[in-house]
């Protein structure tokens, strides 16, 4: 069994990725790490180390301490937060990647997963069924850092033989972790507010269509791309990945199927400009062809699953 280190394990994707990797590879083979200890229950659930993604020596020491084979680098500032702190966002998103790529180049890591995003596309990209290869002029700090990171991943693979694999995540929706400063996070918050208040004020306009995915699908895709034979991974920048796309109006209608009294109002803020720069739907044919990707959740099944789990959480609180 490989020894796996997750950097940024306490984040929106990291917490669920840690749980699923431990279920598949064994708790003791999956070391969670983050810049600080957050949820005590999560920290106590298996091997945990305090690792700053910007500290090369801390990462190297942790890799040597546990004999790590694979690293999932999940630490980053997301789109909305990055716009408020461009310098730190660039530093964190880029230098954490260089640390892990250089450790792999030195032979200390066998395989890397690094998350990209549909944020690599910009206002000049075709918005419908956005292809794997197309115009990419991101207009956000987050998107610029992800586009640059993709270029470095491909360079380190081609020049130094580093086995780094990447996915362009759409907006991700999960019941078990709070939103993390993303523009798509209205689609997480709306479920909580629907159950808590019966109403929600959305920071995007009702017709804002964005590519989205349920976290269960995103976690499965992440593990599947890492399990795929190296020869099947033909794209070493990052793969487009898709499941569904919807607008705030459409997710509201899906929620109203179970909560007919739920209402929404709209007060677009600075995140509207970010969302308007992104695609509305994604073509992920390459991922489906190269390593067999297939999504399972659509808006209706995600909504049912979200509301079931959130009701359970609130019942147990
Ligand atoms: C964000 N959830 O909103 C992230 C994602 C496509 C968006 O990368 O920043």
PDB file of C-alpha atoms and ligand atoms in Angstrom:
ATOM      1  CA  UNK A   1       0.000   0.000   0.000  1.00  0.00           C
ATOM      2  CA  UNK A   2       1.381   3.462  -0.825  1.00  0.00           C
ATOM      3  CA  UNK A   3       2.068   5.963   1.954  1.00  0.00           C
ATOM      4  CA  UNK A   4       0.081   9.085   1.160  1.00  0.00           C
ATOM      5  CA  UNK A   5       0.506  12.658   2.430  1.00  0.00           C
ATOM      6  CA  UNK A   6      -2.318  15.172   2.004  1.00  0.00           C
ATOM      7  CA  UNK A   7      -1.167  18.794   2.280  1.00  0.00           C
ATOM      8  CA  UNK A   8      -4.105  21.099   3.064  1.00  0.00           C
ATOM      9  CA  UNK A   9      -6.137  18.190   4.457  1.00  0.00           C
ATOM     10  CA  UNK A  10      -8.439  20.435   6.529  1.00  0.00           C
ATOM     11  CA  UNK A  11      -9.921  22.227   3.511  1.00  0.00           C
ATOM     12  CA  UNK A  12     -13.198  21.698   1.622  1.00  0.00           C
ATOM     13  CA  UNK A  13     -11.801  18.867  -0.550  1.00  0.00           C
ATOM     14  CA  UNK A  14      -9.028  17.725   1.798  1.00  0.00           C
ATOM     15  CA  UNK A  15     -11.237  16.538   4.657  1.00  0.00           C
ATOM     16  CA  UNK A  16     -13.382  14.307   2.453  1.00  0.00           C
ATOM     17  CA  UNK A  17     -10.388  13.164   0.400  1.00  0.00           C
ATOM     18  CA  UNK A  18      -8.600  12.115   3.615  1.00  0.00           C
ATOM     19  CA  UNK A  19     -11.579  10.041   4.763  1.00  0.00           C
ATOM     20  CA  UNK A  20     -11.976   8.270   1.409  1.00  0.00           C
ATOM     21  CA  UNK A  21      -8.234   7.598   0.984  1.00  0.00           C
ATOM     22  CA  UNK A  22      -8.097   6.132   4.498  1.00  0.00           C
ATOM     23  CA  UNK A  23     -11.083   3.925   3.696  1.00  0.00           C
ATOM     24  CA  UNK A  24      -9.283   2.633   0.595  1.00  0.00           C
ATOM     25  CA  UNK A  25      -5.645   2.481   1.740  1.00  0.00           C
ATOM     26  CA  UNK A  26      -5.873   2.156   5.520  1.00  0.00           C
ATOM     27  CA  UNK A  27      -5.812   4.929   8.101  1.00  0.00           C
ATOM     28  CA  UNK A  28      -2.139   4.528   9.008  1.00  0.00           C
ATOM     29  CA  UNK A  29      -1.091   4.857   5.341  1.00  0.00           C
ATOM     30  CA  UNK A  30      -2.713   8.294   4.916  1.00  0.00           C
ATOM     31  CA  UNK A  31      -1.102  11.223   6.725  1.00  0.00           C
ATOM     32  CA  UNK A  32      -3.242  14.355   6.915  1.00  0.00           C
ATOM     33  CA  UNK A  33      -1.482  17.694   7.277  1.00  0.00           C
ATOM     34  CA  UNK A  34      -2.369  21.350   7.383  1.00  0.00           C
ATOM     35  CA  UNK A  35      -0.888  24.644   8.508  1.00  0.00           C
ATOM     36  CA  UNK A  36      -2.762  24.362  11.803  1.00  0.00           C
ATOM     37  CA  UNK A  37      -4.871  21.843  13.715  1.00  0.00           C
ATOM     38  CA  UNK A  38      -8.555  22.656  13.159  1.00  0.00           C
ATOM     39  CA  UNK A  39     -11.318  20.148  13.916  1.00  0.00           C
ATOM     40  CA  UNK A  40     -10.040  18.062  16.897  1.00  0.00           C
ATOM     41  CA  UNK A  41     -12.143  15.053  15.818  1.00  0.00           C
ATOM     42  CA  UNK A  42     -10.617  15.151  12.322  1.00  0.00           C
ATOM     43  CA  UNK A  43      -7.094  15.633  13.694  1.00  0.00           C
ATOM     44  CA  UNK A  44      -7.573  12.655  16.028  1.00  0.00           C
ATOM     45  CA  UNK A  45      -8.978  10.426  13.253  1.00  0.00           C
ATOM     46  CA  UNK A  46      -5.545   9.314  12.011  1.00  0.00           C
ATOM     47  CA  UNK A  47      -1.909  10.401  11.494  1.00  0.00           C
ATOM     48  CA  UNK A  48      -1.786  14.220  11.447  1.00  0.00           C
ATOM     49  CA  UNK A  49       1.132  16.636  11.070  1.00  0.00           C
ATOM     50  CA  UNK A  50       1.285  20.430  11.171  1.00  0.00           C
ATOM     51  CA  UNK A  51       2.831  21.293   7.805  1.00  0.00           C
ATOM     52  CA  UNK A  52       2.946  24.726   6.213  1.00  0.00           C
ATOM     53  CA  UNK A  53       2.620  24.198   2.440  1.00  0.00           C
ATOM     54  CA  UNK A  54       5.140  27.039   1.997  1.00  0.00           C
ATOM     55  CA  UNK A  55       7.796  25.389   4.194  1.00  0.00           C
ATOM     56  CA  UNK A  56       9.960  23.133   1.993  1.00  0.00           C
ATOM     57  CA  UNK A  57      11.823  21.671   4.987  1.00  0.00           C
ATOM     58  CA  UNK A  58       8.605  20.772   6.835  1.00  0.00           C
ATOM     59  CA  UNK A  59       7.277  18.983   3.737  1.00  0.00           C
ATOM     60  CA  UNK A  60      10.589  17.178   3.152  1.00  0.00           C
ATOM     61  CA  UNK A  61      10.842  16.160   6.834  1.00  0.00           C
ATOM     62  CA  UNK A  62       7.280  14.769   6.844  1.00  0.00           C
ATOM     63  CA  UNK A  63       7.907  12.814   3.634  1.00  0.00           C
ATOM     64  CA  UNK A  64      11.069  11.267   5.129  1.00  0.00           C
ATOM     65  CA  UNK A  65       9.469  10.651   8.555  1.00  0.00           C
ATOM     66  CA  UNK A  66       6.658   8.526   7.079  1.00  0.00           C
ATOM     67  CA  UNK A  67       8.294   7.221   3.888  1.00  0.00           C
ATOM     68  CA  UNK A  68       5.680   8.991   1.757  1.00  0.00           C
ATOM     69  CA  UNK A  69       5.176   7.748  -1.818  1.00  0.00           C
ATOM     70  CA  UNK A  70       2.338  10.007  -3.016  1.00  0.00           C
ATOM     71  CA  UNK A  71       1.387  13.625  -2.241  1.00  0.00           C
ATOM     72  CA  UNK A  72      -2.017  15.259  -2.761  1.00  0.00           C
ATOM     73  CA  UNK A  73      -1.374  19.024  -2.643  1.00  0.00           C
ATOM     74  CA  UNK A  74      -4.755  20.545  -1.747  1.00  0.00           C
ATOM     75  CA  UNK A  75      -3.635  23.812  -0.118  1.00  0.00           C
ATOM     76  CA  UNK A  76      -4.657  26.955  -2.057  1.00  0.00           C
ATOM     77  CA  UNK A  77      -6.501  30.237  -1.840  1.00  0.00           C
ATOM     78  CA  UNK A  78      -9.718  30.020  -3.904  1.00  0.00           C
ATOM     79  CA  UNK A  79     -11.067  32.614  -6.311  1.00  0.00           C
ATOM     80  CA  UNK A  80     -12.913  35.100  -4.112  1.00  0.00           C
ATOM     81  CA  UNK A  81     -10.358  35.037  -1.297  1.00  0.00           C
ATOM     82  CA  UNK A  82      -7.453  35.315  -3.740  1.00  0.00           C
ATOM     83  CA  UNK A  83      -8.855  38.545  -5.197  1.00  0.00           C
ATOM     84  CA  UNK A  84      -8.618  40.100  -1.730  1.00  0.00           C
ATOM     85  CA  UNK A  85      -4.988  39.010  -1.235  1.00  0.00           C
ATOM     86  CA  UNK A  86      -3.318  38.539  -4.641  1.00  0.00           C
ATOM     87  CA  UNK A  87       0.297  38.441  -3.409  1.00  0.00           C
ATOM     88  CA  UNK A  88      -0.310  35.748  -0.803  1.00  0.00           C
ATOM     89  CA  UNK A  89      -2.548  33.783  -3.171  1.00  0.00           C
ATOM     90  CA  UNK A  90       0.211  33.705  -5.798  1.00  0.00           C
ATOM     91  CA  UNK A  91       2.813  32.779  -3.175  1.00  0.00           C
ATOM     92  CA  UNK A  92       0.754  29.960  -1.650  1.00  0.00           C
ATOM     93  CA  UNK A  93      -0.703  28.551  -4.877  1.00  0.00           C
ATOM     94  CA  UNK A  94       2.614  28.572  -6.771  1.00  0.00           C
ATOM     95  CA  UNK A  95       5.413  27.996  -4.262  1.00  0.00           C
ATOM     96  CA  UNK A  96       3.662  25.103  -2.564  1.00  0.00           C
ATOM     97  CA  UNK A  97       3.526  23.466  -5.999  1.00  0.00           C
ATOM     98  CA  UNK A  98       7.213  24.144  -6.694  1.00  0.00           C
ATOM     99  CA  UNK A  99       8.176  22.562  -3.352  1.00  0.00           C
ATOM    100  CA  UNK A 100       6.322  19.342  -4.173  1.00  0.00           C
ATOM    101  CA  UNK A 101       7.454  19.235  -7.814  1.00  0.00           C
ATOM    102  CA  UNK A 102      11.101  19.726  -6.765  1.00  0.00           C
ATOM    103  CA  UNK A 103      10.869  16.980  -4.140  1.00  0.00           C
ATOM    104  CA  UNK A 104       9.507  14.672  -6.848  1.00  0.00           C
ATOM    105  CA  UNK A 105      12.272  15.780  -9.253  1.00  0.00           C
ATOM    106  CA  UNK A 106      14.765  14.811  -6.502  1.00  0.00           C
ATOM    107  CA  UNK A 107      13.160  11.339  -6.360  1.00  0.00           C
ATOM    108  CA  UNK A 108      11.571  11.831  -2.923  1.00  0.00           C
ATOM    109  CA  UNK A 109       7.947  11.586  -4.142  1.00  0.00           C
ATOM    110  CA  UNK A 110       6.716   9.000  -6.641  1.00  0.00           C
ATOM    111  CA  UNK A 111       3.372  10.545  -7.634  1.00  0.00           C
ATOM    112  CA  UNK A 112       1.637  13.927  -7.160  1.00  0.00           C
ATOM    113  CA  UNK A 113      -1.977  15.060  -7.408  1.00  0.00           C
ATOM    114  CA  UNK A 114      -2.441  18.800  -7.926  1.00  0.00           C
ATOM    115  CA  UNK A 115      -5.899  20.437  -8.313  1.00  0.00           C
ATOM    116  CA  UNK A 116      -6.546  22.881 -11.106  1.00  0.00           C
ATOM    117  CA  UNK A 117      -9.889  24.515 -11.851  1.00  0.00           C
ATOM    118  CA  UNK A 118     -12.218  25.690 -14.599  1.00  0.00           C
ATOM    119  CA  UNK A 119     -11.005  29.085 -13.379  1.00  0.00           C
ATOM    120  CA  UNK A 120      -8.082  28.668 -15.821  1.00  0.00           C
ATOM    121  CA  UNK A 121     -10.569  29.739 -18.511  1.00  0.00           C
ATOM    122  CA  UNK A 122     -11.422  33.417 -18.939  1.00  0.00           C
ATOM    123  CA  UNK A 123     -13.844  35.820 -20.650  1.00  0.00           C
ATOM    124  CA  UNK A 124     -12.474  35.028 -24.158  1.00  0.00           C
ATOM    125  CA  UNK A 125     -12.923  31.253 -23.756  1.00  0.00           C
ATOM    126  CA  UNK A 126     -15.918  29.629 -25.548  1.00  0.00           C
ATOM    127  CA  UNK A 127     -18.522  29.363 -22.760  1.00  0.00           C
ATOM    128  CA  UNK A 128     -20.543  26.369 -23.922  1.00  0.00           C
ATOM    129  CA  UNK A 129     -19.032  22.881 -23.765  1.00  0.00           C
ATOM    130  CA  UNK A 130     -15.583  24.408 -23.228  1.00  0.00           C
ATOM    131  CA  UNK A 131     -13.011  22.110 -24.893  1.00  0.00           C
ATOM    132  CA  UNK A 132      -9.857  20.682 -23.296  1.00  0.00           C
ATOM    133  CA  UNK A 133      -7.700  22.846 -25.590  1.00  0.00           C
ATOM    134  CA  UNK A 134      -8.902  26.405 -26.205  1.00  0.00           C
ATOM    135  CA  UNK A 135      -8.240  30.072 -25.492  1.00  0.00           C
ATOM    136  CA  UNK A 136      -7.249  30.526 -21.850  1.00  0.00           C
ATOM    137  CA  UNK A 137      -6.974  34.123 -20.621  1.00  0.00           C
ATOM    138  CA  UNK A 138      -7.971  33.891 -16.926  1.00  0.00           C
ATOM    139  CA  UNK A 139      -8.842  37.255 -15.379  1.00  0.00           C
ATOM    140  CA  UNK A 140      -8.611  36.210 -11.717  1.00  0.00           C
ATOM    141  CA  UNK A 141      -5.550  35.745  -9.506  1.00  0.00           C
ATOM    142  CA  UNK A 142      -6.720  32.224  -8.750  1.00  0.00           C
ATOM    143  CA  UNK A 143      -7.175  31.391 -12.445  1.00  0.00           C
ATOM    144  CA  UNK A 144      -3.765  32.867 -13.365  1.00  0.00           C
ATOM    145  CA  UNK A 145      -2.092  30.782 -10.636  1.00  0.00           C
ATOM    146  CA  UNK A 146      -3.869  27.620 -11.788  1.00  0.00           C
ATOM    147  CA  UNK A 147      -2.990  28.215 -15.447  1.00  0.00           C
ATOM    148  CA  UNK A 148       0.675  28.789 -14.484  1.00  0.00           C
ATOM    149  CA  UNK A 149       0.638  25.716 -12.267  1.00  0.00           C
ATOM    150  CA  UNK A 150      -0.656  23.587 -15.135  1.00  0.00           C
ATOM    151  CA  UNK A 151       2.235  24.770 -17.326  1.00  0.00           C
ATOM    152  CA  UNK A 152       4.779  23.862 -14.617  1.00  0.00           C
ATOM    153  CA  UNK A 153       3.195  20.431 -14.025  1.00  0.00           C
ATOM    154  CA  UNK A 154       3.499  19.616 -17.735  1.00  0.00           C
ATOM    155  CA  UNK A 155       7.093  20.998 -17.824  1.00  0.00           C
ATOM    156  CA  UNK A 156       8.231  18.926 -14.806  1.00  0.00           C
ATOM    157  CA  UNK A 157       6.676  15.820 -16.360  1.00  0.00           C
ATOM    158  CA  UNK A 158       8.204  16.346 -19.796  1.00  0.00           C
ATOM    159  CA  UNK A 159      11.668  17.506 -18.660  1.00  0.00           C
ATOM    160  CA  UNK A 160      12.201  15.642 -15.355  1.00  0.00           C
ATOM    161  CA  UNK A 161       9.760  12.708 -15.683  1.00  0.00           C
ATOM    162  CA  UNK A 162       7.705  13.766 -12.626  1.00  0.00           C
ATOM    163  CA  UNK A 163       4.447  11.771 -12.395  1.00  0.00           C
ATOM    164  CA  UNK A 164       2.087  14.654 -11.593  1.00  0.00           C
ATOM    165  CA  UNK A 165      -1.637  14.386 -12.377  1.00  0.00           C
ATOM    166  CA  UNK A 166      -4.263  17.111 -12.311  1.00  0.00           C
ATOM    167  CA  UNK A 167      -7.983  17.808 -12.710  1.00  0.00           C
ATOM    168  CA  UNK A 168      -9.731  21.104 -13.539  1.00  0.00           C
ATOM    169  CA  UNK A 169     -12.410  20.924 -10.849  1.00  0.00           C
ATOM    170  CA  UNK A 170     -15.718  22.706 -11.505  1.00  0.00           C
ATOM    171  CA  UNK A 171     -17.550  24.232  -8.551  1.00  0.00           C
ATOM    172  CA  UNK A 172     -17.717  21.589  -5.812  1.00  0.00           C
ATOM    173  CA  UNK A 173     -20.619  21.021  -3.470  1.00  0.00           C
ATOM    174  CA  UNK A 174     -20.374  19.100  -0.209  1.00  0.00           C
ATOM    175  CA  UNK A 175     -22.526  18.703   2.910  1.00  0.00           C
ATOM    176  CA  UNK A 176     -19.740  17.865   5.314  1.00  0.00           C
ATOM    177  CA  UNK A 177     -17.368  20.813   4.932  1.00  0.00           C
ATOM    178  CA  UNK A 178     -18.106  24.545   5.049  1.00  0.00           C
ATOM    179  CA  UNK A 179     -17.560  26.660   1.911  1.00  0.00           C
ATOM    180  CA  UNK A 180     -13.967  27.879   1.484  1.00  0.00           C
ATOM    181  CA  UNK A 181     -13.987  31.300  -0.148  1.00  0.00           C
ATOM    182  CA  UNK A 182     -15.057  30.202  -3.609  1.00  0.00           C
ATOM    183  CA  UNK A 183     -17.332  31.952  -6.080  1.00  0.00           C
ATOM    184  CA  UNK A 184     -19.318  28.737  -6.583  1.00  0.00           C
ATOM    185  CA  UNK A 185     -19.873  28.334  -2.843  1.00  0.00           C
ATOM    186  CA  UNK A 186     -23.363  29.855  -3.063  1.00  0.00           C
ATOM    187  CA  UNK A 187     -24.350  26.344  -4.182  1.00  0.00           C
ATOM    188  CA  UNK A 188     -23.231  24.955  -0.809  1.00  0.00           C
ATOM    189  CA  UNK A 189     -24.615  27.728   1.385  1.00  0.00           C
ATOM    190  CA  UNK A 190     -28.035  27.642  -0.289  1.00  0.00           C
ATOM    191  CA  UNK A 191     -28.784  24.155   1.103  1.00  0.00           C
ATOM    192  CA  UNK A 192     -27.857  25.166   4.649  1.00  0.00           C
ATOM    193  CA  UNK A 193     -29.986  28.330   4.478  1.00  0.00           C
ATOM    194  CA  UNK A 194     -32.903  26.451   2.889  1.00  0.00           C
ATOM    195  CA  UNK A 195     -33.072  24.169   5.935  1.00  0.00           C
ATOM    196  CA  UNK A 196     -32.184  26.836   8.544  1.00  0.00           C
ATOM    197  CA  UNK A 197     -34.146  29.871   7.322  1.00  0.00           C
ATOM    198  CA  UNK A 198     -36.307  28.762   4.398  1.00  0.00           C
ATOM    199  CA  UNK A 199     -34.778  31.594   2.380  1.00  0.00           C
ATOM    200  CA  UNK A 200     -31.433  32.563   0.836  1.00  0.00           C
ATOM    201  CA  UNK A 201     -29.918  35.738  -0.578  1.00  0.00           C
ATOM    202  CA  UNK A 202     -27.670  34.760  -3.490  1.00  0.00           C
ATOM    203  CA  UNK A 203     -24.512  36.721  -4.360  1.00  0.00           C
ATOM    204  CA  UNK A 204     -24.852  35.709  -8.034  1.00  0.00           C
ATOM    205  CA  UNK A 205     -27.696  36.600 -10.436  1.00  0.00           C
ATOM    206  CA  UNK A 206     -30.398  34.001 -11.096  1.00  0.00           C
ATOM    207  CA  UNK A 207     -29.277  33.155 -14.636  1.00  0.00           C
ATOM    208  CA  UNK A 208     -25.564  32.640 -13.787  1.00  0.00           C
ATOM    209  CA  UNK A 209     -24.807  29.223 -15.243  1.00  0.00           C
ATOM    210  CA  UNK A 210     -21.686  27.464 -13.895  1.00  0.00           C
ATOM    211  CA  UNK A 211     -20.168  23.977 -14.185  1.00  0.00           C
ATOM    212  CA  UNK A 212     -20.660  22.087 -10.914  1.00  0.00           C
ATOM    213  CA  UNK A 213     -19.991  18.683  -9.340  1.00  0.00           C
ATOM    214  CA  UNK A 214     -21.005  16.853  -6.162  1.00  0.00           C
ATOM    215  CA  UNK A 215     -18.035  16.245  -3.858  1.00  0.00           C
ATOM    216  CA  UNK A 216     -18.561  12.444  -3.944  1.00  0.00           C
ATOM    217  CA  UNK A 217     -17.883  12.523  -7.696  1.00  0.00           C
ATOM    218  CA  UNK A 218     -14.900  14.866  -7.315  1.00  0.00           C
ATOM    219  CA  UNK A 219     -13.251  12.663  -4.672  1.00  0.00           C
ATOM    220  CA  UNK A 220     -13.797   9.541  -6.779  1.00  0.00           C
ATOM    221  CA  UNK A 221     -12.317  11.291  -9.859  1.00  0.00           C
ATOM    222  CA  UNK A 222      -9.276  12.383  -7.815  1.00  0.00           C
ATOM    223  CA  UNK A 223      -8.550   8.856  -6.622  1.00  0.00           C
ATOM    224  CA  UNK A 224      -9.308   7.303 -10.026  1.00  0.00           C
ATOM    225  CA  UNK A 225      -6.871   9.539 -11.913  1.00  0.00           C
ATOM    226  CA  UNK A 226      -4.158   8.665  -9.378  1.00  0.00           C
ATOM    227  CA  UNK A 227      -4.854   4.934  -9.737  1.00  0.00           C
ATOM    228  CA  UNK A 228      -4.841   5.018 -13.554  1.00  0.00           C
ATOM    229  CA  UNK A 229      -1.793   3.491 -15.302  1.00  0.00           C
ATOM    230  CA  UNK A 230       0.712   6.259 -16.145  1.00  0.00           C
ATOM    231  CA  UNK A 231       0.448   5.489 -19.845  1.00  0.00           C
ATOM    232  CA  UNK A 232      -3.253   6.364 -19.780  1.00  0.00           C
ATOM    233  CA  UNK A 233      -2.577   9.895 -18.498  1.00  0.00           C
ATOM    234  CA  UNK A 234      -1.955  11.579 -21.800  1.00  0.00           C
ATOM    235  CA  UNK A 235      -2.568  15.133 -20.559  1.00  0.00           C
ATOM    236  CA  UNK A 236      -0.045  16.349 -17.993  1.00  0.00           C
ATOM    237  CA  UNK A 237      -1.275  19.926 -17.665  1.00  0.00           C
ATOM    238  CA  UNK A 238      -4.761  19.218 -16.282  1.00  0.00           C
ATOM    239  CA  UNK A 239      -7.920  17.381 -17.393  1.00  0.00           C
ATOM    240  CA  UNK A 240     -11.281  19.081 -17.929  1.00  0.00           C
ATOM    241  CA  UNK A 241     -13.813  17.357 -15.675  1.00  0.00           C
ATOM    242  CA  UNK A 242     -17.600  17.752 -15.728  1.00  0.00           C
ATOM    243  CA  UNK A 243     -20.802  16.415 -14.184  1.00  0.00           C
ATOM    244  CA  UNK A 244     -23.511  19.086 -14.480  1.00  0.00           C
ATOM    245  CA  UNK A 245     -24.130  22.796 -14.852  1.00  0.00           C
ATOM    246  CA  UNK A 246     -26.918  24.877 -13.367  1.00  0.00           C
ATOM    247  CA  UNK A 247     -28.063  28.368 -12.408  1.00  0.00           C
ATOM    248  CA  UNK A 248     -29.169  29.667  -8.978  1.00  0.00           C
ATOM    249  CA  UNK A 249     -32.715  29.568 -10.376  1.00  0.00           C
ATOM    250  CA  UNK A 250     -32.409  25.892 -11.294  1.00  0.00           C
ATOM    251  CA  UNK A 251     -30.870  24.801  -7.966  1.00  0.00           C
ATOM    252  CA  UNK A 252     -33.654  26.712  -6.204  1.00  0.00           C
ATOM    253  CA  UNK A 253     -36.265  24.776  -8.207  1.00  0.00           C
ATOM    254  CA  UNK A 254     -34.515  21.499  -7.303  1.00  0.00           C
ATOM    255  CA  UNK A 255     -34.606  22.404  -3.588  1.00  0.00           C
ATOM    256  CA  UNK A 256     -38.265  23.462  -3.849  1.00  0.00           C
ATOM    257  CA  UNK A 257     -39.125  19.912  -4.981  1.00  0.00           C
ATOM    258  CA  UNK A 258     -38.440  18.914  -1.342  1.00  0.00           C
ATOM    259  CA  UNK A 259     -38.920  22.306   0.408  1.00  0.00           C
ATOM    260  CA  UNK A 260     -41.774  24.008  -1.491  1.00  0.00           C
ATOM    261  CA  UNK A 261     -41.740  27.039   0.838  1.00  0.00           C
ATOM    262  CA  UNK A 262     -38.084  27.864   0.129  1.00  0.00           C
ATOM    263  CA  UNK A 263     -37.493  31.293  -1.455  1.00  0.00           C
ATOM    264  CA  UNK A 264     -34.439  33.029  -2.928  1.00  0.00           C
ATOM    265  CA  UNK A 265     -33.516  36.676  -3.521  1.00  0.00           C
ATOM    266  CA  UNK A 266     -30.549  38.027  -5.501  1.00  0.00           C
ATOM    267  CA  UNK A 267     -27.906  40.589  -4.491  1.00  0.00           C
ATOM    268  CA  UNK A 268     -24.958  40.086  -6.883  1.00  0.00           C
ATOM    269  CA  UNK A 269     -21.600  41.249  -5.484  1.00  0.00           C
ATOM    270  CA  UNK A 270     -17.951  41.290  -6.686  1.00  0.00           C
ATOM    271  CA  UNK A 271     -18.141  37.549  -7.299  1.00  0.00           C
ATOM    272  CA  UNK A 272     -20.562  38.075 -10.209  1.00  0.00           C
ATOM    273  CA  UNK A 273     -17.688  39.405 -12.344  1.00  0.00           C
ATOM    274  CA  UNK A 274     -15.599  36.335 -11.477  1.00  0.00           C
ATOM    275  CA  UNK A 275     -18.447  33.962 -12.359  1.00  0.00           C
ATOM    276  CA  UNK A 276     -19.146  35.804 -15.631  1.00  0.00           C
ATOM    277  CA  UNK A 277     -15.533  35.182 -16.691  1.00  0.00           C
ATOM    278  CA  UNK A 278     -15.880  31.402 -16.413  1.00  0.00           C
ATOM    279  CA  UNK A 279     -17.406  28.790 -18.759  1.00  0.00           C
ATOM    280  CA  UNK A 280     -21.007  27.683 -18.400  1.00  0.00           C
ATOM    281  CA  UNK A 281     -20.389  24.043 -19.345  1.00  0.00           C
ATOM    282  CA  UNK A 282     -17.310  21.839 -19.870  1.00  0.00           C
ATOM    283  CA  UNK A 283     -16.376  19.123 -22.395  1.00  0.00           C
ATOM    284  CA  UNK A 284     -14.562  16.378 -20.477  1.00  0.00           C
ATOM    285  CA  UNK A 285     -14.299  13.846 -23.321  1.00  0.00           C
ATOM    286  CA  UNK A 286     -10.530  13.470 -22.798  1.00  0.00           C
ATOM    287  CA  UNK A 287     -10.925  12.369 -19.156  1.00  0.00           C
ATOM    288  CA  UNK A 288     -13.669   9.931 -20.143  1.00  0.00           C
ATOM    289  CA  UNK A 289     -11.559   8.505 -22.978  1.00  0.00           C
ATOM    290  CA  UNK A 290      -8.119   8.420 -21.318  1.00  0.00           C
ATOM    291  CA  UNK A 291      -8.922   7.116 -17.808  1.00  0.00           C
ATOM    292  CA  UNK A 292     -12.618   6.165 -17.868  1.00  0.00           C
ATOM    293  CA  UNK A 293     -14.133   9.112 -15.983  1.00  0.00           C
ATOM    294  CA  UNK A 294     -17.931   8.983 -15.521  1.00  0.00           C
ATOM    295  CA  UNK A 295     -19.942  11.210 -13.179  1.00  0.00           C
ATOM    296  CA  UNK A 296     -22.759   9.723 -11.028  1.00  0.00           C
ATOM    297  CA  UNK A 297     -24.607  12.692  -9.466  1.00  0.00           C
ATOM    298  CA  UNK A 298     -26.873  15.179 -11.223  1.00  0.00           C
ATOM    299  CA  UNK A 299     -28.692  18.172  -9.697  1.00  0.00           C
ATOM    300  CA  UNK A 300     -31.694  16.142  -8.499  1.00  0.00           C
ATOM    301  CA  UNK A 301     -29.726  13.292  -6.895  1.00  0.00           C
ATOM    302  CA  UNK A 302     -27.211  15.719  -5.374  1.00  0.00           C
ATOM    303  CA  UNK A 303     -30.035  17.801  -3.871  1.00  0.00           C
ATOM    304  CA  UNK A 304     -31.665  14.754  -2.310  1.00  0.00           C
ATOM    305  CA  UNK A 305     -28.333  13.541  -0.871  1.00  0.00           C
ATOM    306  CA  UNK A 306     -27.389  17.003   0.441  1.00  0.00           C
ATOM    307  CA  UNK A 307     -30.699  17.515   2.236  1.00  0.00           C
ATOM    308  CA  UNK A 308     -30.649  13.994   3.738  1.00  0.00           C
ATOM    309  CA  UNK A 309     -27.154  14.519   5.191  1.00  0.00           C
ATOM    310  CA  UNK A 310     -27.745  18.094   6.356  1.00  0.00           C
ATOM    311  CA  UNK A 311     -30.968  17.060   8.133  1.00  0.00           C
ATOM    312  CA  UNK A 312     -28.982  14.284   9.883  1.00  0.00           C
ATOM    313  CA  UNK A 313     -26.256  16.775  10.891  1.00  0.00           C
ATOM    314  CA  UNK A 314     -28.774  19.245  12.306  1.00  0.00           C
ATOM    315  CA  UNK A 315     -30.611  16.421  14.101  1.00  0.00           C
ATOM    316  CA  UNK A 316     -27.356  15.303  15.748  1.00  0.00           C
ATOM    317  CA  UNK A 317     -26.276  18.830  16.747  1.00  0.00           C
TER     318      UNK A 317
HETATM  319  C1  LIG B   1     -13.914  28.691  -6.512  1.00  0.00           C
HETATM  320  N1  LIG B   1     -14.772  26.532  -5.832  1.00  0.00           N
HETATM  321  O1  LIG B   1     -15.083  29.078  -6.567  1.00  0.00           O
HETATM  322  C2  LIG B   1     -13.669  27.183  -6.530  1.00  0.00           C
HETATM  323  C3  LIG B   1     -13.617  26.630  -7.935  1.00  0.00           C
HETATM  324  C4  LIG B   1     -14.486  26.718 -10.265  1.00  0.00           C
HETATM  325  C5  LIG B   1     -14.454  27.388  -8.933  1.00  0.00           C
HETATM  326  O2  LIG B   1     -12.317  26.533  -8.373  1.00  0.00           O
HETATM  327  O3  LIG B   1     -12.956  29.439  -6.436  1.00  0.00           O
END
